[in-house]
Amino acid sequence: SYELTQAPSVSVSPGQTASITCSGDKLGDKYACWYQQKPGQSPVVVIYEDSKRPSGIPERFSGSNSGNTATLTISGTQAMDEADYYCQAWDSSTGVFGTGTKVTVL
Amino acid sequence: EVQLVESGGGLVQPGGSLRLSCAASGFTFNFYWMSWVRQAPGKGLEWVASIKQDGSEKYYVDSVKGRFTISRDNAKNSLYLQMNSLRAEDTALYYCARLEGSSWYWGKWGQGTLVTVSS
């Protein structure tokens, strides 16, 4: 079965850039999206179709996807960005989530 | 306002059954694919099942095939998940979510309903 791998945690200082990667076999041939989940809340999509931001998502969130890796970048990270982030892709009509990355803003 | 409200969760013994419901409002329900996504306590997200607008196509994660059935009633703007032969590993918060776009992403989520499988 298809798998997406993420680093368990990333730490970033306020105002700095956080990069969260998601690895999967030929992931660049699929669309990747990213979900943010804060404690006790439902997930929220922050990036879809590799690099598109839904309305209401700040411009500091950006995404890319090439080869075997998709990347979510948070520029000028704010304290409110502290959350779990999950990448997600579809493999033959099967939904696959990444293992999740906890972003801590120190 | 778009709303997805799940219900039907609870405590059930291993081998038991439960039916989850999701009431949709604020949008044209029969325009969208819908899904169930679950999250075990303290764990990550796991896609469970998806269903086409008219119910003619359904997809499941391997671990629930043959045990869970996703369905919908467009007249009632409702999504369902019939869960049979429940196992301890099915314990999770179950979210109802709306698939959007040509690339399929979940743009709207409910608050979830908790299913606990334990004796």
mmCIF file with all atom_site columns, C-alpha atoms in Angstrom:
data_model
loop_
_atom_site.group_PDB
_atom_site.id
_atom_site.type_symbol
_atom_site.label_atom_id
_atom_site.label_alt_id
_atom_site.label_comp_id
_atom_site.label_asym_id
_atom_site.label_entity_id
_atom_site.label_seq_id
_atom_site.pdbx_PDB_ins_code
_atom_site.Cartn_x
_atom_site.Cartn_y
_atom_site.Cartn_z
_atom_site.occupancy
_atom_site.B_iso_or_equiv
_atom_site.pdbx_formal_charge
_atom_site.auth_seq_id
_atom_site.auth_comp_id
_atom_site.auth_asym_id
_atom_site.auth_atom_id
_atom_site.pdbx_PDB_model_num
ATOM 1   C CA . SER A 1 1   ? 0.000   0.000  0.000   1.00 0.00 ? 1   SER A CA 1
ATOM 2   C CA . TYR A 1 2   ? 1.045   3.571  -0.612  1.00 0.00 ? 2   TYR A CA 1
ATOM 3   C CA . GLU A 1 3   ? 2.757   5.404  2.233   1.00 0.00 ? 3   GLU A CA 1
ATOM 4   C CA . LEU A 1 4   ? 3.578   9.020  3.004   1.00 0.00 ? 4   LEU A CA 1
ATOM 5   C CA . THR A 1 5   ? 6.307   9.768  5.517   1.00 0.00 ? 5   THR A CA 1
ATOM 6   C CA . GLN A 1 6   ? 6.799   12.940 7.539   1.00 0.00 ? 6   GLN A CA 1
ATOM 7   C CA . ALA A 1 7   ? 9.237   13.920 10.260  1.00 0.00 ? 7   ALA A CA 1
ATOM 8   C CA . PRO A 1 8   ? 7.526   13.664 13.658  1.00 0.00 ? 8   PRO A CA 1
ATOM 9   C CA . SER A 1 9   ? 8.385   17.181 14.741  1.00 0.00 ? 9   SER A CA 1
ATOM 10  C CA . VAL A 1 10  ? 9.758   20.500 13.597  1.00 0.00 ? 10  VAL A CA 1
ATOM 11  C CA . SER A 1 11  ? 10.710  23.434 15.796  1.00 0.00 ? 11  SER A CA 1
ATOM 12  C CA . VAL A 1 12  ? 10.856  27.009 14.573  1.00 0.00 ? 12  VAL A CA 1
ATOM 13  C CA . SER A 1 13  ? 11.380  30.423 16.115  1.00 0.00 ? 13  SER A CA 1
ATOM 14  C CA . PRO A 1 14  ? 8.709   33.086 15.662  1.00 0.00 ? 14  PRO A CA 1
ATOM 15  C CA . GLY A 1 15  ? 9.222   34.950 12.413  1.00 0.00 ? 15  GLY A CA 1
ATOM 16  C CA . GLN A 1 16  ? 11.393  32.256 10.910  1.00 0.00 ? 16  GLN A CA 1
ATOM 17  C CA . THR A 1 17  ? 10.585  29.781 8.154   1.00 0.00 ? 17  THR A CA 1
ATOM 18  C CA . ALA A 1 18  ? 9.328   26.271 8.826   1.00 0.00 ? 18  ALA A CA 1
ATOM 19  C CA . SER A 1 19  ? 9.627   23.603 6.159   1.00 0.00 ? 19  SER A CA 1
ATOM 20  C CA . ILE A 1 20  ? 7.666   20.378 6.502   1.00 0.00 ? 20  ILE A CA 1
ATOM 21  C CA . THR A 1 21  ? 8.372   17.582 4.071   1.00 0.00 ? 21  THR A CA 1
ATOM 22  C CA . CYS A 1 22  ? 6.298   14.609 2.968   1.00 0.00 ? 22  CYS A CA 1
ATOM 23  C CA . SER A 1 23  ? 7.897   11.701 1.140   1.00 0.00 ? 23  SER A CA 1
ATOM 24  C CA . GLY A 1 24  ? 6.243   9.086  -1.016  1.00 0.00 ? 24  GLY A CA 1
ATOM 25  C CA . ASP A 1 25  ? 7.041   7.076  -4.114  1.00 0.00 ? 25  ASP A CA 1
ATOM 26  C CA . LYS A 1 26  ? 6.568   9.325  -7.153  1.00 0.00 ? 26  LYS A CA 1
ATOM 27  C CA . LEU A 1 27  ? 4.533   11.724 -5.036  1.00 0.00 ? 27  LEU A CA 1
ATOM 28  C CA . GLY A 1 28  ? 5.219   14.436 -7.592  1.00 0.00 ? 28  GLY A CA 1
ATOM 29  C CA . ASP A 1 29  ? 3.000   12.557 -10.045 1.00 0.00 ? 29  ASP A CA 1
ATOM 30  C CA . LYS A 1 30  ? 0.053   13.034 -7.707  1.00 0.00 ? 30  LYS A CA 1
ATOM 31  C CA . TYR A 1 31  ? -1.581  16.086 -6.175  1.00 0.00 ? 31  TYR A CA 1
ATOM 32  C CA . ALA A 1 32  ? -0.609  16.716 -2.570  1.00 0.00 ? 32  ALA A CA 1
ATOM 33  C CA . CYS A 1 33  ? -2.540  18.698 -0.025  1.00 0.00 ? 33  CYS A CA 1
ATOM 34  C CA . TRP A 1 34  ? -1.827  19.729 3.543   1.00 0.00 ? 34  TRP A CA 1
ATOM 35  C CA . TYR A 1 35  ? -4.045  19.869 6.612   1.00 0.00 ? 35  TYR A CA 1
ATOM 36  C CA . GLN A 1 36  ? -3.469  21.802 9.807   1.00 0.00 ? 36  GLN A CA 1
ATOM 37  C CA . GLN A 1 37  ? -4.936  20.437 13.007  1.00 0.00 ? 37  GLN A CA 1
ATOM 38  C CA . LYS A 1 38  ? -4.820  22.269 16.303  1.00 0.00 ? 38  LYS A CA 1
ATOM 39  C CA . PRO A 1 39  ? -5.525  20.466 19.601  1.00 0.00 ? 39  PRO A CA 1
ATOM 40  C CA . GLY A 1 40  ? -9.179  19.625 20.023  1.00 0.00 ? 40  GLY A CA 1
ATOM 41  C CA . GLN A 1 41  ? -10.099 20.932 16.586  1.00 0.00 ? 41  GLN A CA 1
ATOM 42  C CA . SER A 1 42  ? -10.998 19.412 13.228  1.00 0.00 ? 42  SER A CA 1
ATOM 43  C CA . PRO A 1 43  ? -8.415  19.543 10.444  1.00 0.00 ? 43  PRO A CA 1
ATOM 44  C CA . VAL A 1 44  ? -8.319  22.508 8.089   1.00 0.00 ? 44  VAL A CA 1
ATOM 45  C CA . VAL A 1 45  ? -6.898  22.397 4.577   1.00 0.00 ? 45  VAL A CA 1
ATOM 46  C CA . VAL A 1 46  ? -4.114  24.933 4.131   1.00 0.00 ? 46  VAL A CA 1
ATOM 47  C CA . ILE A 1 47  ? -2.761  23.830 0.735   1.00 0.00 ? 47  ILE A CA 1
ATOM 48  C CA . TYR A 1 48  ? -4.411  21.828 -2.055  1.00 0.00 ? 48  TYR A CA 1
ATOM 49  C CA . GLU A 1 49  ? -3.278  20.804 -5.537  1.00 0.00 ? 49  GLU A CA 1
ATOM 50  C CA . ASP A 1 50  ? 0.343   21.039 -4.383  1.00 0.00 ? 50  ASP A CA 1
ATOM 51  C CA . SER A 1 51  ? 0.486   24.803 -4.020  1.00 0.00 ? 51  SER A CA 1
ATOM 52  C CA . LYS A 1 52  ? -2.962  26.424 -3.955  1.00 0.00 ? 52  LYS A CA 1
ATOM 53  C CA . ARG A 1 53  ? -4.231  28.217 -0.876  1.00 0.00 ? 53  ARG A CA 1
ATOM 54  C CA . PRO A 1 54  ? -7.944  28.116 -0.007  1.00 0.00 ? 54  PRO A CA 1
ATOM 55  C CA . SER A 1 55  ? -9.557  31.453 0.705   1.00 0.00 ? 55  SER A CA 1
ATOM 56  C CA . GLY A 1 56  ? -8.831  32.601 4.211   1.00 0.00 ? 56  GLY A CA 1
ATOM 57  C CA . ILE A 1 57  ? -5.462  30.853 4.484   1.00 0.00 ? 57  ILE A CA 1
ATOM 58  C CA . PRO A 1 58  ? -2.626  33.350 5.035   1.00 0.00 ? 58  PRO A CA 1
ATOM 59  C CA . GLU A 1 59  ? -0.090  33.922 2.294   1.00 0.00 ? 59  GLU A CA 1
ATOM 60  C CA . ARG A 1 60  ? 2.696   32.732 4.582   1.00 0.00 ? 60  ARG A CA 1
ATOM 61  C CA . PHE A 1 61  ? 1.585   29.169 3.778   1.00 0.00 ? 61  PHE A CA 1
ATOM 62  C CA . SER A 1 62  ? 2.967   27.808 0.517   1.00 0.00 ? 62  SER A CA 1
ATOM 63  C CA . GLY A 1 63  ? 3.520   24.403 -1.016  1.00 0.00 ? 63  GLY A CA 1
ATOM 64  C CA . SER A 1 64  ? 5.471   22.545 -3.650  1.00 0.00 ? 64  SER A CA 1
ATOM 65  C CA . ASN A 1 65  ? 5.631   18.988 -4.926  1.00 0.00 ? 65  ASN A CA 1
ATOM 66  C CA . SER A 1 66  ? 8.252   17.346 -7.122  1.00 0.00 ? 66  SER A CA 1
ATOM 67  C CA . GLY A 1 67  ? 9.897   13.974 -7.438  1.00 0.00 ? 67  GLY A CA 1
ATOM 68  C CA . ASN A 1 68  ? 9.232   12.027 -4.273  1.00 0.00 ? 68  ASN A CA 1
ATOM 69  C CA . THR A 1 69  ? 8.734   14.988 -1.946  1.00 0.00 ? 69  THR A CA 1
ATOM 70  C CA . ALA A 1 70  ? 6.028   17.525 -1.196  1.00 0.00 ? 70  ALA A CA 1
ATOM 71  C CA . THR A 1 71  ? 6.910   20.488 0.986   1.00 0.00 ? 71  THR A CA 1
ATOM 72  C CA . LEU A 1 72  ? 4.803   22.821 3.080   1.00 0.00 ? 72  LEU A CA 1
ATOM 73  C CA . THR A 1 73  ? 6.543   26.084 3.898   1.00 0.00 ? 73  THR A CA 1
ATOM 74  C CA . ILE A 1 74  ? 5.412   28.507 6.557   1.00 0.00 ? 74  ILE A CA 1
ATOM 75  C CA . SER A 1 75  ? 7.170   31.839 6.144   1.00 0.00 ? 75  SER A CA 1
ATOM 76  C CA . GLY A 1 76  ? 7.271   34.250 9.046   1.00 0.00 ? 76  GLY A CA 1
ATOM 77  C CA . THR A 1 77  ? 5.876   31.593 11.375  1.00 0.00 ? 77  THR A CA 1
ATOM 78  C CA . GLN A 1 78  ? 3.544   32.841 14.066  1.00 0.00 ? 78  GLN A CA 1
ATOM 79  C CA . ALA A 1 79  ? 2.616   31.333 17.405  1.00 0.00 ? 79  ALA A CA 1
ATOM 80  C CA . MET A 1 80  ? -0.833  30.558 16.033  1.00 0.00 ? 80  MET A CA 1
ATOM 81  C CA . ASP A 1 81  ? 0.753   28.222 13.468  1.00 0.00 ? 81  ASP A CA 1
ATOM 82  C CA . GLU A 1 82  ? 1.718   25.754 16.187  1.00 0.00 ? 82  GLU A CA 1
ATOM 83  C CA . ALA A 1 83  ? -0.203  22.623 15.231  1.00 0.00 ? 83  ALA A CA 1
ATOM 84  C CA . ASP A 1 84  ? -0.010  19.181 13.680  1.00 0.00 ? 84  ASP A CA 1
ATOM 85  C CA . TYR A 1 85  ? 0.328   19.132 9.914   1.00 0.00 ? 85  TYR A CA 1
ATOM 86  C CA . TYR A 1 86  ? -0.626  16.221 7.676   1.00 0.00 ? 86  TYR A CA 1
ATOM 87  C CA . CYS A 1 87  ? 0.102   15.774 4.014   1.00 0.00 ? 87  CYS A CA 1
ATOM 88  C CA . GLN A 1 88  ? -2.381  13.780 1.964   1.00 0.00 ? 88  GLN A CA 1
ATOM 89  C CA . ALA A 1 89  ? -2.601  12.297 -1.519  1.00 0.00 ? 89  ALA A CA 1
ATOM 90  C CA . TRP A 1 90  ? -4.756  9.863  -3.458  1.00 0.00 ? 90  TRP A CA 1
ATOM 91  C CA . ASP A 1 91  ? -3.526  6.545  -4.780  1.00 0.00 ? 91  ASP A CA 1
ATOM 92  C CA . SER A 1 92  ? -6.065  4.832  -7.041  1.00 0.00 ? 92  SER A CA 1
ATOM 93  C CA . SER A 1 93  ? -9.085  6.320  -5.280  1.00 0.00 ? 93  SER A CA 1
ATOM 94  C CA . THR A 1 94  ? -7.578  5.450  -1.892  1.00 0.00 ? 94  THR A CA 1
ATOM 95  C CA . GLY A 1 95  ? -6.887  8.323  0.431   1.00 0.00 ? 95  GLY A CA 1
ATOM 96  C CA . VAL A 1 96  ? -3.506  8.317  2.144   1.00 0.00 ? 96  VAL A CA 1
ATOM 97  C CA . PHE A 1 97  ? -2.389  10.638 4.917   1.00 0.00 ? 97  PHE A CA 1
ATOM 98  C CA . GLY A 1 98  ? 1.135   11.280 5.962   1.00 0.00 ? 98  GLY A CA 1
ATOM 99  C CA . THR A 1 99  ? 2.295   10.345 9.431   1.00 0.00 ? 99  THR A CA 1
ATOM 100 C CA . GLY A 1 100 ? 1.991   13.924 10.633  1.00 0.00 ? 100 GLY A CA 1
ATOM 101 C CA . THR A 1 101 ? 4.422   16.592 11.810  1.00 0.00 ? 101 THR A CA 1
ATOM 102 C CA . LYS A 1 102 ? 4.059   18.554 15.017  1.00 0.00 ? 102 LYS A CA 1
ATOM 103 C CA . VAL A 1 103 ? 5.227   22.117 14.515  1.00 0.00 ? 103 VAL A CA 1
ATOM 104 C CA . THR A 1 104 ? 6.373   23.833 17.670  1.00 0.00 ? 104 THR A CA 1
ATOM 105 C CA . VAL A 1 105 ? 6.937   27.580 17.682  1.00 0.00 ? 105 VAL A CA 1
ATOM 106 C CA . LEU A 1 106 ? 9.579   28.273 20.324  1.00 0.00 ? 106 LEU A CA 1
ATOM 107 C CA . GLU B 2 1   ? -23.176 28.415 6.596   1.00 0.00 ? 1   GLU B CA 1
ATOM 108 C CA . VAL B 2 2   ? -21.881 24.989 5.662   1.00 0.00 ? 2   VAL B CA 1
ATOM 109 C CA . GLN B 2 3   ? -22.317 22.517 8.512   1.00 0.00 ? 3   GLN B CA 1
ATOM 110 C CA . LEU B 2 4   ? -21.532 18.849 8.948   1.00 0.00 ? 4   LEU B CA 1
ATOM 111 C CA . VAL B 2 5   ? -22.794 17.362 12.193  1.00 0.00 ? 5   VAL B CA 1
ATOM 112 C CA . GLU B 2 6   ? -21.911 13.793 13.100  1.00 0.00 ? 6   GLU B CA 1
ATOM 113 C CA . SER B 2 7   ? -23.807 11.612 15.545  1.00 0.00 ? 7   SER B CA 1
ATOM 114 C CA . GLY B 2 8   ? -24.173 7.992  16.525  1.00 0.00 ? 8   GLY B CA 1
ATOM 115 C CA . GLY B 2 9   ? -20.884 7.376  18.274  1.00 0.00 ? 9   GLY B CA 1
ATOM 116 C CA . GLY B 2 10  ? -20.603 5.622  21.597  1.00 0.00 ? 10  GLY B CA 1
ATOM 117 C CA . LEU B 2 11  ? -19.255 2.652  23.504  1.00 0.00 ? 11  LEU B CA 1
ATOM 118 C CA . VAL B 2 12  ? -19.679 -0.748 21.849  1.00 0.00 ? 12  VAL B CA 1
ATOM 119 C CA . GLN B 2 13  ? -18.300 -4.183 22.613  1.00 0.00 ? 13  GLN B CA 1
ATOM 120 C CA . PRO B 2 14  ? -15.893 -5.931 20.242  1.00 0.00 ? 14  PRO B CA 1
ATOM 121 C CA . GLY B 2 15  ? -17.847 -7.640 17.505  1.00 0.00 ? 15  GLY B CA 1
ATOM 122 C CA . GLY B 2 16  ? -20.709 -5.189 17.848  1.00 0.00 ? 16  GLY B CA 1
ATOM 123 C CA . SER B 2 17  ? -22.229 -2.752 15.390  1.00 0.00 ? 17  SER B CA 1
ATOM 124 C CA . LEU B 2 18  ? -22.793 0.970  15.231  1.00 0.00 ? 18  LEU B CA 1
ATOM 125 C CA . ARG B 2 19  ? -24.252 3.344  12.652  1.00 0.00 ? 19  ARG B CA 1
ATOM 126 C CA . LEU B 2 20  ? -22.837 6.820  12.327  1.00 0.00 ? 20  LEU B CA 1
ATOM 127 C CA . SER B 2 21  ? -24.755 9.666  10.734  1.00 0.00 ? 21  SER B CA 1
ATOM 128 C CA . CYS B 2 22  ? -23.690 13.009 9.337   1.00 0.00 ? 22  CYS B CA 1
ATOM 129 C CA . ALA B 2 23  ? -26.260 15.736 8.786   1.00 0.00 ? 23  ALA B CA 1
ATOM 130 C CA . ALA B 2 24  ? -25.246 18.225 6.124   1.00 0.00 ? 24  ALA B CA 1
ATOM 131 C CA . SER B 2 25  ? -26.618 21.733 5.715   1.00 0.00 ? 25  SER B CA 1
ATOM 132 C CA . GLY B 2 26  ? -25.781 25.004 4.028   1.00 0.00 ? 26  GLY B CA 1
ATOM 133 C CA . PHE B 2 27  ? -24.823 23.521 0.671   1.00 0.00 ? 27  PHE B CA 1
ATOM 134 C CA . THR B 2 28  ? -26.184 21.317 -2.110  1.00 0.00 ? 28  THR B CA 1
ATOM 135 C CA . PHE B 2 29  ? -25.348 17.936 -0.645  1.00 0.00 ? 29  PHE B CA 1
ATOM 136 C CA . ASN B 2 30  ? -25.854 15.908 -3.819  1.00 0.00 ? 30  ASN B CA 1
ATOM 137 C CA . PHE B 2 31  ? -23.207 17.945 -5.647  1.00 0.00 ? 31  PHE B CA 1
ATOM 138 C CA . TYR B 2 32  ? -20.354 16.484 -3.592  1.00 0.00 ? 32  TYR B CA 1
ATOM 139 C CA . TRP B 2 33  ? -18.437 13.310 -2.927  1.00 0.00 ? 33  TRP B CA 1
ATOM 140 C CA . MET B 2 34  ? -18.356 12.711 0.813   1.00 0.00 ? 34  MET B CA 1
ATOM 141 C CA . SER B 2 35  ? -15.979 10.830 3.093   1.00 0.00 ? 35  SER B CA 1
ATOM 142 C CA . TRP B 2 36  ? -15.410 9.480  6.558   1.00 0.00 ? 36  TRP B CA 1
ATOM 143 C CA . VAL B 2 37  ? -11.994 10.074 8.097   1.00 0.00 ? 37  VAL B CA 1
ATOM 144 C CA . ARG B 2 38  ? -11.006 8.807  11.540  1.00 0.00 ? 38  ARG B CA 1
ATOM 145 C CA . GLN B 2 39  ? -8.409  9.586  14.158  1.00 0.00 ? 39  GLN B CA 1
ATOM 146 C CA . ALA B 2 40  ? -7.499  7.199  16.931  1.00 0.00 ? 40  ALA B CA 1
ATOM 147 C CA . PRO B 2 41  ? -6.765  8.864  20.290  1.00 0.00 ? 41  PRO B CA 1
ATOM 148 C CA . GLY B 2 42  ? -3.413  10.613 20.105  1.00 0.00 ? 42  GLY B CA 1
ATOM 149 C CA . LYS B 2 43  ? -2.778  9.307  16.596  1.00 0.00 ? 43  LYS B CA 1
ATOM 150 C CA . GLY B 2 44  ? -2.861  10.610 13.043  1.00 0.00 ? 44  GLY B CA 1
ATOM 151 C CA . LEU B 2 45  ? -5.607  10.916 10.469  1.00 0.00 ? 45  LEU B CA 1
ATOM 152 C CA . GLU B 2 46  ? -6.820  7.898  8.514   1.00 0.00 ? 46  GLU B CA 1
ATOM 153 C CA . TRP B 2 47  ? -9.144  7.955  5.528   1.00 0.00 ? 47  TRP B CA 1
ATOM 154 C CA . VAL B 2 48  ? -11.916 5.383  5.959   1.00 0.00 ? 48  VAL B CA 1
ATOM 155 C CA . ALA B 2 49  ? -14.318 5.599  3.013   1.00 0.00 ? 49  ALA B CA 1
ATOM 156 C CA . SER B 2 50  ? -15.692 7.834  0.265   1.00 0.00 ? 50  SER B CA 1
ATOM 157 C CA . ILE B 2 51  ? -18.919 7.853  -1.715  1.00 0.00 ? 51  ILE B CA 1
ATOM 158 C CA . LYS B 2 52  ? -19.898 9.471  -4.999  1.00 0.00 ? 52  LYS B CA 1
ATOM 159 C CA . GLN B 2 53  ? -22.683 12.000 -5.313  1.00 0.00 ? 53  GLN B CA 1
ATOM 160 C CA . ASP B 2 54  ? -25.283 9.408  -6.392  1.00 0.00 ? 54  ASP B CA 1
ATOM 161 C CA . GLY B 2 55  ? -23.881 6.568  -4.292  1.00 0.00 ? 55  GLY B CA 1
ATOM 162 C CA . SER B 2 56  ? -22.813 4.586  -7.346  1.00 0.00 ? 56  SER B CA 1
ATOM 163 C CA . GLU B 2 57  ? -19.142 4.475  -6.378  1.00 0.00 ? 57  GLU B CA 1
ATOM 164 C CA . LYS B 2 58  ? -17.733 3.674  -2.965  1.00 0.00 ? 58  LYS B CA 1
ATOM 165 C CA . TYR B 2 59  ? -14.162 3.224  -1.798  1.00 0.00 ? 59  TYR B CA 1
ATOM 166 C CA . TYR B 2 60  ? -12.792 1.879  1.470   1.00 0.00 ? 60  TYR B CA 1
ATOM 167 C CA . VAL B 2 61  ? -9.495  1.540  3.276   1.00 0.00 ? 61  VAL B CA 1
ATOM 168 C CA . ASP B 2 62  ? -8.451  -2.109 3.287   1.00 0.00 ? 62  ASP B CA 1
ATOM 169 C CA . SER B 2 63  ? -8.798  -2.483 7.061   1.00 0.00 ? 63  SER B CA 1
ATOM 170 C CA . VAL B 2 64  ? -12.577 -1.879 6.975   1.00 0.00 ? 64  VAL B CA 1
ATOM 171 C CA . LYS B 2 65  ? -13.535 -3.607 3.730   1.00 0.00 ? 65  LYS B CA 1
ATOM 172 C CA . GLY B 2 66  ? -16.300 -6.127 4.322   1.00 0.00 ? 66  GLY B CA 1
ATOM 173 C CA . ARG B 2 67  ? -17.088 -4.667 7.743   1.00 0.00 ? 67  ARG B CA 1
ATOM 174 C CA . PHE B 2 68  ? -18.042 -1.029 7.094   1.00 0.00 ? 68  PHE B CA 1
ATOM 175 C CA . THR B 2 69  ? -20.545 0.346  4.583   1.00 0.00 ? 69  THR B CA 1
ATOM 176 C CA . ILE B 2 70  ? -20.759 3.966  3.543   1.00 0.00 ? 70  ILE B CA 1
ATOM 177 C CA . SER B 2 71  ? -24.080 5.246  2.231   1.00 0.00 ? 71  SER B CA 1
ATOM 178 C CA . ARG B 2 72  ? -26.004 8.463  1.743   1.00 0.00 ? 72  ARG B CA 1
ATOM 179 C CA . ASP B 2 73  ? -29.552 9.743  1.506   1.00 0.00 ? 73  ASP B CA 1
ATOM 180 C CA . ASN B 2 74  ? -29.576 12.837 -0.658  1.00 0.00 ? 74  ASN B CA 1
ATOM 181 C CA . ALA B 2 75  ? -33.220 13.527 0.131   1.00 0.00 ? 75  ALA B CA 1
ATOM 182 C CA . LYS B 2 76  ? -32.258 13.817 3.797   1.00 0.00 ? 76  LYS B CA 1
ATOM 183 C CA . ASN B 2 77  ? -28.875 15.490 3.188   1.00 0.00 ? 77  ASN B CA 1
ATOM 184 C CA . SER B 2 78  ? -27.284 12.755 5.221   1.00 0.00 ? 78  SER B CA 1
ATOM 185 C CA . LEU B 2 79  ? -24.203 10.553 5.109   1.00 0.00 ? 79  LEU B CA 1
ATOM 186 C CA . TYR B 2 80  ? -23.923 7.273  6.997   1.00 0.00 ? 80  TYR B CA 1
ATOM 187 C CA . LEU B 2 81  ? -21.339 4.740  8.056   1.00 0.00 ? 81  LEU B CA 1
ATOM 188 C CA . GLN B 2 82  ? -22.575 1.308  9.095   1.00 0.00 ? 82  GLN B CA 1
ATOM 189 C CA . MET B 2 83  ? -19.868 -0.353 11.137  1.00 0.00 ? 83  MET B CA 1
ATOM 190 C CA . ASN B 2 84  ? -20.078 -4.083 11.853  1.00 0.00 ? 84  ASN B CA 1
ATOM 191 C CA . SER B 2 85  ? -17.702 -6.558 13.498  1.00 0.00 ? 85  SER B CA 1
ATOM 192 C CA . LEU B 2 86  ? -16.056 -3.716 15.359  1.00 0.00 ? 86  LEU B CA 1
ATOM 193 C CA . ARG B 2 87  ? -12.568 -4.165 16.759  1.00 0.00 ? 87  ARG B CA 1
ATOM 194 C CA . ALA B 2 88  ? -10.598 -2.342 19.417  1.00 0.00 ? 88  ALA B CA 1
ATOM 195 C CA . GLU B 2 89  ? -8.493  -0.768 16.686  1.00 0.00 ? 89  GLU B CA 1
ATOM 196 C CA . ASP B 2 90  ? -11.605 0.939  15.278  1.00 0.00 ? 90  ASP B CA 1
ATOM 197 C CA . THR B 2 91  ? -11.687 3.149  18.368  1.00 0.00 ? 91  THR B CA 1
ATOM 198 C CA . ALA B 2 92  ? -11.398 6.674  17.046  1.00 0.00 ? 92  ALA B CA 1
ATOM 199 C CA . LEU B 2 93  ? -13.007 10.033 16.468  1.00 0.00 ? 93  LEU B CA 1
ATOM 200 C CA . TYR B 2 94  ? -14.879 9.726  13.173  1.00 0.00 ? 94  TYR B CA 1
ATOM 201 C CA . TYR B 2 95  ? -15.131 12.815 11.004  1.00 0.00 ? 95  TYR B CA 1
ATOM 202 C CA . CYS B 2 96  ? -17.529 13.429 8.159   1.00 0.00 ? 96  CYS B CA 1
ATOM 203 C CA . ALA B 2 97  ? -15.859 15.524 5.451   1.00 0.00 ? 97  ALA B CA 1
ATOM 204 C CA . ARG B 2 98  ? -16.767 17.048 2.108   1.00 0.00 ? 98  ARG B CA 1
ATOM 205 C CA . LEU B 2 99  ? -14.535 16.406 -0.889  1.00 0.00 ? 99  LEU B CA 1
ATOM 206 C CA . GLU B 2 100 ? -13.910 19.399 -3.104  1.00 0.00 ? 100 GLU B CA 1
ATOM 207 C CA . GLY B 2 101 ? -12.236 20.262 -6.356  1.00 0.00 ? 101 GLY B CA 1
ATOM 208 C CA . SER B 2 102 ? -11.048 18.110 -9.208  1.00 0.00 ? 102 SER B CA 1
ATOM 209 C CA . SER B 2 103 ? -8.042  17.013 -7.179  1.00 0.00 ? 103 SER B CA 1
ATOM 210 C CA . TRP B 2 104 ? -10.158 15.955 -4.199  1.00 0.00 ? 104 TRP B CA 1
ATOM 211 C CA . TYR B 2 105 ? -9.339  17.642 -0.972  1.00 0.00 ? 105 TYR B CA 1
ATOM 212 C CA . TRP B 2 106 ? -11.471 17.865 2.164   1.00 0.00 ? 106 TRP B CA 1
ATOM 213 C CA . GLY B 2 107 ? -12.609 21.451 2.342   1.00 0.00 ? 107 GLY B CA 1
ATOM 214 C CA . LYS B 2 108 ? -15.192 21.040 5.093   1.00 0.00 ? 108 LYS B CA 1
ATOM 215 C CA . TRP B 2 109 ? -15.109 18.826 8.174   1.00 0.00 ? 109 TRP B CA 1
ATOM 216 C CA . GLY B 2 110 ? -17.510 18.077 10.961  1.00 0.00 ? 110 GLY B CA 1
ATOM 217 C CA . GLN B 2 111 ? -16.530 18.046 14.625  1.00 0.00 ? 111 GLN B CA 1
ATOM 218 C CA . GLY B 2 112 ? -16.454 14.272 14.789  1.00 0.00 ? 112 GLY B CA 1
ATOM 219 C CA . THR B 2 113 ? -18.192 11.573 16.797  1.00 0.00 ? 113 THR B CA 1
ATOM 220 C CA . LEU B 2 114 ? -16.265 9.279  19.118  1.00 0.00 ? 114 LEU B CA 1
ATOM 221 C CA . VAL B 2 115 ? -16.476 5.517  18.757  1.00 0.00 ? 115 VAL B CA 1
ATOM 222 C CA . THR B 2 116 ? -15.021 3.406  21.545  1.00 0.00 ? 116 THR B CA 1
ATOM 223 C CA . VAL B 2 117 ? -14.773 -0.347 21.094  1.00 0.00 ? 117 VAL B CA 1
ATOM 224 C CA . SER B 2 118 ? -14.134 -2.018 24.415  1.00 0.00 ? 118 SER B CA 1
ATOM 225 C CA . SER B 2 119 ? -15.447 -4.767 26.633  1.00 0.00 ? 119 SER B CA 1
#
